[in-house]
Amino acid sequence: MKVTVIGLGYLGATHAVAMAELGHEVIGIEPDSKKLESLAAGILPFHEPGLDAALPKAISSGKLTFQSEHNENSASADLHFICVGTPQTKGSDAADTTYVVAAAKELAKWIKPTAVVAGKSTVPVGTAATLKTAMTEIAGFEVHLAWNPEFLREGTALEDSLKPDRIVVGTWSQHSVDVLREVYAPILATGTPFLELDVPTAELVKVAANAFLATKISFINAMAEVAEVSGADAVALARAIGYDERIGNKFLRTGIGFGGGCLPKDIRGFVARAEELGVGSAVDFLKDVDAVNLRRRDKVVELAKSELGSLTGKAVTMLGISFKPDSDDLRDSPALEISQRLTALGAKVTVHDPVSLTPLATRSPELYREEDLLKAATGANLVILGTEWKHYREIDPIEFGKVVSTKTIIDGRNVLDVPKWQAAGWRVIALGRNVHNG
Ligand code: UDX
């Protein structure tokens, strides 16, 4: 099938490569010339394991081409995926749909009547209906618009696209269902559930899923707050409640909380949309979910102050700065915010991260960057583990302890072997747990 993928960020670039892997003829459309040039040269402009190798393969197979805007070639496609971003609006919690609206309106000038448009971006419920009206007016015929949310996670994006738990489509026409079934046929052949829904439900599925995941993380982080003052251990608690299949043990990792380009802005956008619809109280609890999450960052800043006294001139080493491992995404990263706040309080923060130091240089140049792990920790008065890269689990605490000034580490992700670190003379402050010795 001939398809276009409009907007080549994390979502679009991954989807374009995935569609090429399924054997479709894919045209990636991206107005940002820097991003476009990089992708066309086969170089991913961000870190994503597996996708880096799959991109040049898709290009050399001839299945994936790129262009900066629509033309006669892309206009003949049978299916158009809209994958542009919906960031948080500046100065408000609402999702900014400007780019989705612009992409849909531009597409409407080119689209052929039989083509299907599948929105994949995360949008406030009700957006698709507005887009359909606008597109139909511009095109001069009723546009087959569908909503087809994407659930990929950074770090495993391509795998998630090719082997999703389910494919969700919200449609207004049988034709849209048929075309989407056809494009995903190889995935459906493996038994993947295909859920045909109405459009508002499909729009809601994505935000509801992200809200649920965020709630799970904040639930266990709320328990961590209680554990910290009652002598309990939130990691053991999570394991114990997780054995109950109704609860499950996933997404109950306590620590400095969630970040990234999706969970934080999606829960805020959801609250804003519900308020617009007059049902703000229905999802009011998501404000608490957000607050619990942000309080974990405060907690680390407070711990640093209580460990170091005045932060002025103190050397702090941050292990990991991306919002999660296997990603160089710094959007709303808890480790980044903590580093910035400690710097503002006078500390000299040196960051180590396996892949994120280059984007960090632009994003937060006031932070010191060091590629060598031992050099990054040399002379540290405090070490904080901010992202659970596997590299940090493998650190030898004895060797590591030889370079720091003070053997104190805050394990912000609860991944260290605490007894082993304590045996090497470290004071380990693990969030949600009461282990400090050393
Ligand atoms: C998320 C959703 O998982 C995905 O389905 C959606 O398509 C996009 O948003 P992603 O942003 O890649 O994906 O990150 P995710 O793996 O969900 O992790 C989000 C954040 O929560 C990370 O900062 C992670 O460190 C944190 N997290 C995750 C926890 O603090 N505890 C956990 O138990 C799980």
mmCIF file of C-alpha atoms in Angstrom, residues 15-169:
data_model
loop_
_atom_site.group_PDB
_atom_site.id
_atom_site.type_symbol
_atom_site.label_atom_id
_atom_site.label_comp_id
_atom_site.label_asym_id
_atom_site.label_seq_id
_atom_site.Cartn_x
_atom_site.Cartn_y
_atom_site.Cartn_z
ATOM 1 C CA HIS A 15 5.954 4.360 12.321
ATOM 2 C CA ALA A 16 7.433 5.140 8.896
ATOM 3 C CA VAL A 17 10.162 2.543 9.344
ATOM 4 C CA ALA A 18 7.654 0.017 10.722
ATOM 5 C CA MET A 19 5.357 0.502 7.726
ATOM 6 C CA ALA A 20 8.324 0.025 5.357
ATOM 7 C CA GLU A 21 9.240 -3.165 7.245
ATOM 8 C CA LEU A 22 5.705 -4.422 6.632
ATOM 9 C CA GLY A 23 6.403 -3.950 2.911
ATOM 10 C CA HIS A 24 4.471 -0.759 2.212
ATOM 11 C CA GLU A 25 5.671 2.075 0.002
ATOM 12 C CA VAL A 26 6.214 4.832 2.553
ATOM 13 C CA ILE A 27 6.708 8.563 2.066
ATOM 14 C CA GLY A 28 7.843 10.378 5.192
ATOM 15 C CA ILE A 29 6.879 14.048 5.246
ATOM 16 C CA GLU A 30 8.719 16.426 7.571
ATOM 17 C CA PRO A 31 9.069 20.208 7.176
ATOM 18 C CA ASP A 32 12.049 20.534 9.561
ATOM 19 C CA SER A 33 14.945 20.466 7.062
ATOM 20 C CA LYS A 34 17.572 19.415 9.616
ATOM 21 C CA LYS A 35 15.518 16.434 10.762
ATOM 22 C CA LEU A 36 14.617 15.540 7.186
ATOM 23 C CA GLU A 37 18.222 15.633 5.940
ATOM 24 C CA SER A 38 19.380 13.460 8.801
ATOM 25 C CA LEU A 39 16.637 10.873 8.274
ATOM 26 C CA ALA A 40 17.142 10.842 4.501
ATOM 27 C CA ALA A 41 20.847 10.166 5.140
ATOM 28 C CA GLY A 42 19.808 7.170 7.245
ATOM 29 C CA ILE A 43 20.826 8.791 10.547
ATOM 30 C CA LEU A 44 18.273 8.910 13.354
ATOM 31 C CA PRO A 45 18.203 12.353 14.989
ATOM 32 C CA PHE A 46 17.575 10.687 18.377
ATOM 33 C CA HIS A 47 18.666 7.544 20.201
ATOM 34 C CA GLU A 48 16.373 4.564 19.728
ATOM 35 C CA PRO A 49 17.770 1.020 19.851
ATOM 36 C CA GLY A 50 16.929 -1.062 16.780
ATOM 37 C CA LEU A 51 15.452 1.829 14.850
ATOM 38 C CA ASP A 52 18.929 3.183 14.075
ATOM 39 C CA ALA A 53 19.745 0.028 12.096
ATOM 40 C CA ALA A 54 16.267 -0.416 10.597
ATOM 41 C CA LEU A 55 16.141 3.116 9.127
ATOM 42 C CA PRO A 56 19.005 2.780 6.602
ATOM 43 C CA LYS A 57 17.713 -0.692 5.728
ATOM 44 C CA ALA A 58 14.258 0.711 4.943
ATOM 45 C CA ILE A 59 15.812 3.441 2.802
ATOM 46 C CA SER A 60 18.085 1.122 0.837
ATOM 47 C CA SER A 61 15.213 -1.302 0.206
ATOM 48 C CA GLY A 62 13.541 1.582 -1.657
ATOM 49 C CA LYS A 63 10.449 1.290 0.564
ATOM 50 C CA LEU A 64 11.040 4.543 2.442
ATOM 51 C CA THR A 65 11.514 7.969 0.877
ATOM 52 C CA PHE A 66 11.271 11.440 2.304
ATOM 53 C CA GLN A 67 9.986 14.841 1.266
ATOM 54 C CA SER A 68 9.478 18.163 3.010
ATOM 55 C CA GLU A 69 5.903 18.781 1.860
ATOM 56 C CA HIS A 70 3.021 17.260 -0.058
ATOM 57 C CA ASN A 71 3.243 16.933 -3.846
ATOM 58 C CA GLU A 72 1.645 14.897 -6.644
ATOM 59 C CA ASN A 73 3.543 11.828 -5.471
ATOM 60 C CA SER A 74 2.281 11.865 -1.891
ATOM 61 C CA ALA A 75 -1.195 12.946 -3.058
ATOM 62 C CA SER A 76 -1.672 9.564 -4.714
ATOM 63 C CA ALA A 77 -1.221 7.653 -1.412
ATOM 64 C CA ASP A 78 -4.035 5.399 -0.191
ATOM 65 C CA LEU A 79 -3.458 6.114 3.465
ATOM 66 C CA HIS A 80 -1.997 9.078 5.357
ATOM 67 C CA PHE A 81 -0.833 8.810 8.970
ATOM 68 C CA ILE A 82 -0.756 12.036 10.960
ATOM 69 C CA CYS A 83 2.014 11.735 13.557
ATOM 70 C CA VAL A 84 2.802 15.340 14.481
ATOM 71 C CA GLY A 85 3.331 16.341 18.105
ATOM 72 C CA THR A 86 0.763 17.649 20.580
ATOM 73 C CA PRO A 87 2.973 19.264 23.228
ATOM 74 C CA GLN A 88 1.746 20.978 26.355
ATOM 75 C CA THR A 89 0.616 24.525 25.539
ATOM 76 C CA LYS A 90 2.936 27.191 26.961
ATOM 77 C CA GLY A 91 1.362 28.741 30.033
ATOM 78 C CA SER A 92 -1.433 26.162 30.258
ATOM 79 C CA ASP A 93 -1.990 22.463 30.894
ATOM 80 C CA ALA A 94 -3.931 21.860 27.688
ATOM 81 C CA ALA A 95 -2.496 19.915 24.750
ATOM 82 C CA ASP A 96 -1.492 22.161 21.873
ATOM 83 C CA THR A 97 -3.249 20.805 18.773
ATOM 84 C CA THR A 98 -1.982 23.551 16.436
ATOM 85 C CA TYR A 99 0.343 21.205 14.557
ATOM 86 C CA VAL A 100 -2.272 18.492 14.107
ATOM 87 C CA VAL A 101 -4.809 21.002 12.810
ATOM 88 C CA ALA A 102 -2.246 22.515 10.416
ATOM 89 C CA ALA A 103 -1.144 19.084 9.152
ATOM 90 C CA ALA A 104 -4.745 17.961 8.564
ATOM 91 C CA LYS A 105 -5.703 21.140 6.731
ATOM 92 C CA GLU A 106 -2.653 21.007 4.483
ATOM 93 C CA LEU A 107 -3.286 17.349 3.723
ATOM 94 C CA ALA A 108 -6.905 18.107 2.813
ATOM 95 C CA LYS A 109 -5.673 20.213 -0.121
ATOM 96 C CA TRP A 110 -3.943 17.183 -1.660
ATOM 97 C CA ILE A 111 -5.822 14.078 -0.628
ATOM 98 C CA LYS A 112 -7.723 11.861 -3.074
ATOM 99 C CA PRO A 113 -11.354 10.961 -2.236
ATOM 100 C CA THR A 114 -10.694 7.261 -1.589
ATOM 101 C CA ALA A 115 -7.717 7.859 0.683
ATOM 102 C CA VAL A 116 -7.958 7.288 4.416
ATOM 103 C CA VAL A 117 -6.422 9.610 6.998
ATOM 104 C CA ALA A 118 -5.404 7.935 10.249
ATOM 105 C CA GLY A 119 -4.513 10.230 13.122
ATOM 106 C CA LYS A 120 -1.938 8.690 15.443
ATOM 107 C CA SER A 121 -1.072 11.741 17.534
ATOM 108 C CA THR A 122 -2.369 11.860 21.117
ATOM 109 C CA VAL A 123 -5.212 14.381 21.025
ATOM 110 C CA PRO A 124 -7.886 15.718 23.366
ATOM 111 C CA VAL A 125 -11.139 13.800 22.890
ATOM 112 C CA GLY A 126 -13.249 15.549 20.257
ATOM 113 C CA THR A 127 -10.313 16.739 18.134
ATOM 114 C CA ALA A 128 -10.918 14.274 15.305
ATOM 115 C CA ALA A 129 -14.496 15.437 14.787
ATOM 116 C CA THR A 130 -13.298 19.034 14.409
ATOM 117 C CA LEU A 131 -10.565 17.943 12.003
ATOM 118 C CA LYS A 132 -13.004 15.940 9.902
ATOM 119 C CA THR A 133 -15.272 18.941 9.402
ATOM 120 C CA ALA A 134 -12.334 21.207 8.514
ATOM 121 C CA MET A 135 -10.770 18.688 6.113
ATOM 122 C CA THR A 136 -14.054 17.902 4.390
ATOM 123 C CA GLU A 137 -14.662 21.606 3.805
ATOM 124 C CA ILE A 138 -11.217 22.096 2.260
ATOM 125 C CA ALA A 139 -11.206 18.859 0.209
ATOM 126 C CA GLY A 140 -14.739 19.356 -1.106
ATOM 127 C CA PHE A 141 -15.700 15.742 -0.318
ATOM 128 C CA GLU A 142 -16.209 13.742 2.858
ATOM 129 C CA VAL A 143 -12.778 12.749 4.075
ATOM 130 C CA HIS A 144 -12.321 9.244 5.517
ATOM 131 C CA LEU A 145 -10.772 10.220 8.818
ATOM 132 C CA ALA A 146 -9.982 7.611 11.465
ATOM 133 C CA TRP A 147 -8.163 7.677 14.799
ATOM 134 C CA ASN A 148 -5.519 5.038 15.358
ATOM 135 C CA PRO A 149 -3.569 5.760 18.558
ATOM 136 C CA GLU A 150 -0.062 4.477 19.040
ATOM 137 C CA PHE A 151 1.224 2.992 22.289
ATOM 138 C CA LEU A 152 4.936 2.723 21.599
ATOM 139 C CA ARG A 153 7.431 3.221 24.393
ATOM 140 C CA GLU A 154 10.749 4.916 23.856
ATOM 141 C CA GLY A 155 13.596 2.434 24.026
ATOM 142 C CA THR A 156 11.482 -0.332 22.477
ATOM 143 C CA ALA A 157 9.634 1.762 19.907
ATOM 144 C CA LEU A 158 10.100 -0.331 16.767
ATOM 145 C CA GLU A 159 9.348 -3.582 18.551
ATOM 146 C CA ASP A 160 6.201 -2.024 20.069
ATOM 147 C CA SER A 161 5.078 -0.852 16.605
ATOM 148 C CA LEU A 162 5.607 -4.192 14.925
ATOM 149 C CA LYS A 163 4.337 -6.329 17.795
ATOM 150 C CA PRO A 164 1.720 -4.188 19.530
ATOM 151 C CA ASP A 165 -0.519 -5.549 22.299
ATOM 152 C CA ARG A 166 -3.485 -4.354 20.271
ATOM 153 C CA ILE A 167 -4.397 -2.120 17.342
ATOM 154 C CA VAL A 168 -7.081 0.420 18.124
ATOM 155 C CA VAL A 169 -9.021 2.199 15.396
#
